[in-house]
Amino acid sequence: MPEIKIPLSVPTSKTSEYKRNYNLATAKTGRLLLIAGDQKIEHLNDDFFGSGISKEDANPEHLFKIAAGIPGALFATHLGLISRYGSNYRRLPYLVKINGKSNLGPNEEKNSSACWWSVDEIVQFKKQSKLNVVGIGYTLYLGGKFEAKMLAKVARAINAAHQNGLIAILWVYPRGKNVNEEDIHTIAGGAGVAACLDADFVKVKYPYKTKNNKLTAEKFKEVIAAAGRTKVICVGGDKRTSKEMIATTKEQLTISGTNGLAIGRNLHQRSFSEAVKLGQDLSTIIHAPQKKKRSTFLGLF
Amino acid sequence: MPEIKIPLSVPTSKTSEYKRNYNLATAKTGRLLLIAGDQKIEHLNDDFFGSGISKEDANPEHLFKIAAGIPGALFATHLGLISRYGSNYRRLPYLVKINGKSNLGPNEEKNSSACWWSVDEIVQFKKQSKLNVVGIGYTLYLGGKFEAKMLAKVARAINAAHQNGLIAILWVYPRGKNVNEEDIHTIAGGAGVAACLDADFVKVKYPYKTKNNKLTAEKFKEVIAAAGRTKVICVGGDKRTSKEMIATTKEQLTISGTNGLAIGRNLHQRSFSEAVKLGQDLSTIIHAPQKKKRSTFLGLF
Amino acid sequence: MPEIKIPLSVPTSKTSEYKRNYNLATAKTGRLLLIAGDQKIEHLNDDFFGSGISKEDANPEHLFKIAAGIPGALFATHLGLISRYGSNYRRLPYLVKINGKSNLGPNEEKNSSACWWSVDEIVQFKKQSKLNVVGIGYTLYLGGKFEAKMLAKVARAINAAHQNGLIAILWVYPRGKNVNEEDIHTIAGGAGVAACLDADFVKVKYPYKTKNNKLTAEKFKEVIAAAGRTKVICVGGDKRTSKEMIATTKEQLTISGTNGLAIGRNLHQRSFSEAVKLGQDLSTIIHAPQKKKRSTFLGLF
Amino acid sequence: MPEIKIPLSVPTSKTSEYKRNYNLATAKTGRLLLIAGDQKIEHLNDDFFGSGISKEDANPEHLFKIAAGIPGALFATHLGLISRYGSNYRRLPYLVKINGKSNLGPNEEKNSSACWWSVDEIVQFKKQSKLNVVGIGYTLYLGGKFEAKMLAKVARAINAAHQNGLIAILWVYPRGKNVNEEDIHTIAGGAGVAACLDADFVKVKYPYKTKNNKLTAEKFKEVIAAAGRTKVICVGGDKRTSKEMIATTKEQLTISGTNGLAIGRNLHQRSFSEAVKLGQDLSTIIHAPQKKKRSTFLGLF
Amino acid sequence: MPEIKIPLSVPTSKTSEYKRNYNLATAKTGRLLLIAGDQKIEHLNDDFFGSGISKEDANPEHLFKIAAGIPGALFATHLGLISRYGSNYRRLPYLVKINGKSNLGPNEEKNSSACWWSVDEIVQFKKQSKLNVVGIGYTLYLGGKFEAKMLAKVARAINAAHQNGLIAILWVYPRGKNVNEEDIHTIAGGAGVAACLDADFVKVKYPYKTKNNKLTAEKFKEVIAAAGRTKVICVGGDKRTSKEMIATTKEQLTISGTNGLAIGRNLHQRSFSEAVKLGQDLSTIIHAPQKKKRSTFLGLF
């Protein structure tokens, strides 16, 4: 079990709580298999019903079933779903996603700066529900007219989370007219912002559609370096085969130096049995025992 | 009397209060007959005075009289009317509608994000008035530039309601240039958002003008599934005959799997006697004893 | 002295305070003669200095002198003037107008949503000044991009007023490109909004320029009905002769069923002696003893 | 020493504090010689460095030296400068200017609604610094899209000032496309707004560039009348000769009925010795003993 | 060790804390060598990875290593990085940068008014981390539609900092269509604003690309004078040779009268050994013992 580097924004009185949450989130490996279940806001019902999607996915409980079937997975979703299904899935570690926006309306008006729930409300929920709520998640869009509000909101939320011994995971997406969202240098910039904001993990995009996968994974080290001691996990991306997913995840972990994967549609659009199989395979490579090593980025580059 | 699934956002100390409110709202059946009385804001006096509208509807007390005449109905309206007439209609269960907007001005400027009253104010009102205030109602428009504010406001309001043992009902309407408000897939998206927000019931549109009613009711299962453990009720829609209303409501309940109906204009634009007759008929089919069954959506689909 | 119907938003501990304020405001008749003195904000100095305006009107004390000369009048103005002149006019009942906007700048930018003073501040002012501050006044514009803020602000302000035993009077003006501000149906809509907001009185426009005054007064019953148990008072309108004012006020009271009049420019642009004469004549017809009767609107219509 | 008319917004417990501050501000004469030192925000360094400006003006201490050299002057500036120089100029009465904006950027975007410091912060500063902080100053622009915010902010600030025994001075400037900022009728409107807001003094523009100075001063009585019991002081305007300044100030005081003068650039752009000479001359005519008289405006007009 | 002029906004109970922080920040010399490490927000990864940039700069720890290698340097960065690396660099004095914005999106939408962390949060962080957090930093853009918010936010933040014995450093940049950001007169205006806001130090631009360096340094006295008792430090600017940096810094210190330098890219884009060498050289000239002298600006000019 790797040593946990506790940020100084966690008070001494909450150190053990933070460690417990961190270990629950990462299956004591320091690495995340994050089941991202916030698409019911982000994509409404598009990701859950339609051709190519398992009929089981129509019901939100499908998400809970899958998460419960994958050892070591951390399930991230909004408070409402946890409030409704949590009592039947008490063993799961939960990350409460505290913002979100739908896919309706013009892009430039889209804004999800406000936190739906304060950290105090989440702490209260954790206390009364007795669920394993380990932390908060927030999607940060860099660029555009809502950036300032988002940065301020999330900085406060992360600090409040740490003050309460919770972990904080940021989804960071640079946006704007001239922004190439799959450019590694730009992604690295977003990862660096997460570091400045004291996030424990940052979830970023990964350029999956490249000719040379190994070269991409190598170049992606820029992102890991920029994030400093904030750990990087990659989004699962559009639907791919299980084999492809496992291959690229391995490359990310071993070449780039990521610390896990976030997976949403790629998981829940499959049937329960297929999803659990894929999830277990991913858990095996993510949560496998690692050799303890010092960061060697600077020397290796 | 069906078992009530209490959300984890209700603290143990408020469980019995929540159950009491839930039972008052649903006549102990788990199903709602919601008398929506918020049109004096939404449509000003257009729904209450004019050709084809009973002259009795000119006076807001008409709404209270009708609601009092229908056993098991839940009356939803703004605090002002309850404050003025409540002392004469003490047996009614009330749902306080906490936002609203008029029909004046350009659509893109319309915004009703702010909560007119905090949950604390409503709890105080309930305490001092000794009325059966069972919960709060909020209209959420998805899409457009006010979505972010609305989502944050309503998430907090629902959580505060549950913390106080009140139930929360969302009116959810997707909006925007390319949005087909009667598209079942889009409606399902809105229902899913309500689930993520921890609403107890979500009131959505229903595509009444279709060729094949049974097929529509069948397809509408997508909405019920997307809402998960949040129950779905349909709006009553434009004025239709009592016979039509009863027929479609039956289809919604038995085929789609809705848990009730919201009815406004279709009720109060009628004379007191006609309205009460229709309301009682609807109550009969909505509040009739149901066989207790497990959700079988996934299997049946 | 007519019975006062106390709204349930007034707590029991404040019932007698509310009754006292209500009686002071209405000279124990349940009807208002409201001296509207908020034009120094709304029209700057245009209403107070110029041709056709008594030179006495240049000084704001003119308003206090007139109000003091009319028995039973309620004087509505901003806190600043009350703070400066109140010690010399201690017998007057005061209504504190808590918002306002000037007549400068483009219409679409105009906004007076914010409350200048909180109800707490007004309660504190009442306590320390020992003046007869009976309540608050707020101008609500329906339609346009500030409607949402205004509705939320005023709902809270009215509730806070009632919690403190103060009365609340709304000025309600529908606005917008296609809005006919003198249309009775539209005015009725505004009156209904005031009822939903729990206002004690609503001040609305009246279509004075009509061919058949009695028919207009008859049609205006729609407004009274829409307001429910919130009482309606009409604005005094542009400058008219005393005779005209008295005639239309009588029609409003006896035919339409209004409960008083608001008068501003029509009063203070006259000399002190003329203004007091007109005010006393209006008081005579407004505050005259009425036969106690049950609301018969529904039956009479 | 003229009697001080204390506004009712000052609680009894703060009456003596208010009187003390009022007397310090006005050298016990009820009249103000206000040294306006807020141009480092309003005009950045344009007023302090360049041709025609004394080199001494480059350093902000120049302002303090001048103010200290003029008996009876009240020095208005932002908290930062007082915090830095106040310990060397302990005898000066200070008015803390609590808002401001620079001269950069397009006019329609300019906004200085927000209060930089709360009254509580200023009271705390006064207590810990032991300086003679007598009150607050705020610049209010009427018209335009920020009017609503400004009105609400300043109303609260003035009330808070009075609650703490501080005086409040408003800079009131009507603004907008069709606004003639030097029109006396418009200026009178602004003065009336200050009265409604409970300001102790209102600083307004004066039409200096007129053919007939005495007629202008006579017409300016409209402003004094509109302000009621709020006293009016005029801005010093663009740079003029000392002789001109003294002449027009006399006319304002004796003909119009103003209660003082605000002077900024006209003072500090001169050398220390010249500035002090002019200031002392102005103090002589402003702070000279006046015969106590009742307001005779209405009769004289 | 020069005497510290303590602003009156620091309460007596915090005087020794303020002095301690001031001395830690300035190596007891009253002059700053500020290592500006906020570019991971301002420029994302552009300043840290690419051609001409040392590969060591890819990892944020590079910044800490350099800062630790330069005696007397003050390291300014966001809370997140301090939270992650602070435990390994406990001797460093830290300035927490409390706002920031990325370089994405159109300029006119850019806004960084909001404070990411309140001063209370920073004080709490300091207490629990036991790090030498000496103060706060804020970037203020003058001009444009966010100026009002920024001014209000920063004024409160500085006051809160001083109330807690922390120092406050402002980055002040005038912005706008017709603004020449390297114009000395404009820079002086910004420095004056910092003085009005009670900043301890103000970081401003310096016109490095001039023909006559000494004349520029001489003209720059306008800035020093305008800042009054707020001390001025210059930005390091684009990458220049060590020799050039040292030469211009000397001119700034000895001719203009600045009190230090801020350096970011010019430092961390070099290798660790080069950066430390340059930093030590700068420290030598900045932190060298100075002869105590009174401000002689007015006399010398």
Short mmCIF file of N, CA and C in Angstrom, two decimals, chain D residues 128, chain E residues 4 6-25 94-95 119-120 122-123 126 132-136 157-168 200:
data_model
loop_
_atom_site.label_atom_id
_atom_site.label_comp_id
_atom_site.label_asym_id
_atom_site.label_seq_id
_atom_site.Cartn_x
_atom_site.Cartn_y
_atom_site.Cartn_z
N GLN D 128 -9.59 51.22 15.81
CA GLN D 128 -8.21 50.80 16.03
C GLN D 128 -7.20 51.89 15.68
N ILE E 4 9.79 49.64 9.87
CA ILE E 4 8.59 49.29 9.09
C ILE E 4 7.47 50.26 9.45
N ILE E 6 3.94 50.77 9.73
CA ILE E 6 2.79 49.88 9.79
C ILE E 6 1.50 50.62 9.45
N PRO E 7 0.74 50.11 8.49
CA PRO E 7 -0.51 50.81 8.15
C PRO E 7 -1.50 50.73 9.31
N LEU E 8 -2.36 51.73 9.41
CA LEU E 8 -3.31 51.78 10.54
C LEU E 8 -4.39 50.71 10.43
N SER E 9 -4.48 50.06 9.29
CA SER E 9 -5.45 48.98 9.14
C SER E 9 -4.98 47.69 9.82
N VAL E 10 -3.76 47.70 10.30
CA VAL E 10 -3.27 46.58 11.13
C VAL E 10 -3.58 46.90 12.58
N PRO E 11 -4.36 46.08 13.25
CA PRO E 11 -4.67 46.39 14.65
C PRO E 11 -3.44 46.18 15.55
N THR E 12 -3.44 46.83 16.66
CA THR E 12 -2.29 46.73 17.58
C THR E 12 -1.97 45.29 17.93
N SER E 13 -3.00 44.48 18.08
CA SER E 13 -2.78 43.09 18.47
C SER E 13 -2.07 42.29 17.38
N LYS E 14 -2.01 42.83 16.17
CA LYS E 14 -1.39 42.10 15.07
C LYS E 14 -0.11 42.78 14.57
N THR E 15 0.33 43.78 15.27
CA THR E 15 1.51 44.53 14.83
C THR E 15 2.76 43.66 14.74
N SER E 16 2.97 42.85 15.74
CA SER E 16 4.20 42.05 15.72
C SER E 16 4.11 40.96 14.64
N GLU E 17 2.92 40.43 14.46
CA GLU E 17 2.71 39.45 13.39
C GLU E 17 2.99 40.09 12.02
N TYR E 18 2.49 41.29 11.82
CA TYR E 18 2.72 42.01 10.56
C TYR E 18 4.22 42.26 10.34
N LYS E 19 4.88 42.71 11.39
CA LYS E 19 6.32 42.98 11.27
C LYS E 19 7.08 41.70 10.92
N ARG E 20 6.70 40.61 11.58
CA ARG E 20 7.37 39.33 11.32
C ARG E 20 7.17 38.94 9.85
N ASN E 21 5.93 39.06 9.36
CA ASN E 21 5.66 38.72 7.97
C ASN E 21 6.40 39.62 7.00
N TYR E 22 6.41 40.90 7.33
CA TYR E 22 7.09 41.88 6.47
C TYR E 22 8.57 41.57 6.40
N ASN E 23 9.15 41.25 7.54
CA ASN E 23 10.58 40.93 7.56
C ASN E 23 10.89 39.62 6.84
N LEU E 24 10.01 38.63 7.02
CA LEU E 24 10.22 37.38 6.29
C LEU E 24 10.13 37.62 4.79
N ALA E 25 9.19 38.45 4.37
CA ALA E 25 8.98 38.71 2.94
C ALA E 25 10.15 39.44 2.34
N TYR E 94 5.95 32.28 2.03
CA TYR E 94 4.98 32.14 0.93
C TYR E 94 4.00 33.30 0.87
N LEU E 95 3.69 33.70 -0.35
CA LEU E 95 2.60 34.66 -0.57
C LEU E 95 1.54 33.91 -1.36
N VAL E 119 -9.50 35.35 3.03
CA VAL E 119 -8.36 35.52 3.93
C VAL E 119 -8.52 34.62 5.14
N ASP E 120 -9.75 34.43 5.58
CA ASP E 120 -9.96 33.50 6.71
C ASP E 120 -9.46 32.09 6.38
N ILE E 122 -7.10 31.37 4.33
CA ILE E 122 -5.64 31.38 4.26
C ILE E 122 -5.04 31.42 5.67
N VAL E 123 -5.68 32.17 6.53
CA VAL E 123 -5.22 32.21 7.92
C VAL E 123 -5.33 30.81 8.55
N LYS E 126 -2.59 28.68 7.14
CA LYS E 126 -1.31 29.02 7.77
C LYS E 126 -1.18 28.35 9.13
N ASN E 132 5.31 29.42 6.66
CA ASN E 132 5.51 30.87 6.73
C ASN E 132 4.70 31.59 5.65
N VAL E 133 3.41 31.56 5.79
CA VAL E 133 2.57 32.30 4.85
C VAL E 133 2.55 33.74 5.32
N VAL E 134 3.13 34.63 4.53
CA VAL E 134 3.29 36.01 4.99
C VAL E 134 2.23 36.96 4.47
N GLY E 135 1.50 36.56 3.45
CA GLY E 135 0.50 37.49 2.92
C GLY E 135 -0.23 36.97 1.70
N ILE E 136 -0.96 37.89 1.07
CA ILE E 136 -1.76 37.55 -0.10
C ILE E 136 -1.35 38.38 -1.31
N ALA E 157 -10.18 42.21 0.66
CA ALA E 157 -9.14 41.22 0.92
C ALA E 157 -7.94 41.85 1.61
N ILE E 158 -7.54 43.02 1.13
CA ILE E 158 -6.38 43.68 1.75
C ILE E 158 -6.71 44.05 3.19
N ASN E 159 -7.90 44.57 3.40
CA ASN E 159 -8.26 44.94 4.77
C ASN E 159 -8.27 43.71 5.68
N ALA E 160 -8.81 42.62 5.16
CA ALA E 160 -8.84 41.39 5.96
C ALA E 160 -7.42 40.88 6.22
N ALA E 161 -6.55 41.00 5.22
CA ALA E 161 -5.16 40.59 5.41
C ALA E 161 -4.54 41.39 6.54
N HIS E 162 -4.68 42.69 6.48
CA HIS E 162 -4.07 43.53 7.51
C HIS E 162 -4.68 43.25 8.89
N GLN E 163 -5.98 43.01 8.92
CA GLN E 163 -6.61 42.68 10.21
C GLN E 163 -6.00 41.42 10.81
N ASN E 164 -5.42 40.58 9.97
CA ASN E 164 -4.80 39.36 10.45
C ASN E 164 -3.27 39.43 10.48
N GLY E 165 -2.75 40.62 10.26
CA GLY E 165 -1.31 40.78 10.32
C GLY E 165 -0.57 40.29 9.09
N LEU E 166 -1.28 40.02 8.01
CA LEU E 166 -0.65 39.59 6.76
C LEU E 166 -0.34 40.81 5.89
N ILE E 167 0.65 40.68 5.03
CA ILE E 167 0.90 41.75 4.07
C ILE E 167 0.11 41.48 2.79
N ALA E 168 -0.04 42.53 1.95
CA ALA E 168 -0.81 42.40 0.72
C ALA E 168 -0.03 43.02 -0.43
N ASP E 200 0.63 46.93 0.41
CA ASP E 200 1.97 47.14 0.94
C ASP E 200 2.99 47.29 -0.19
#
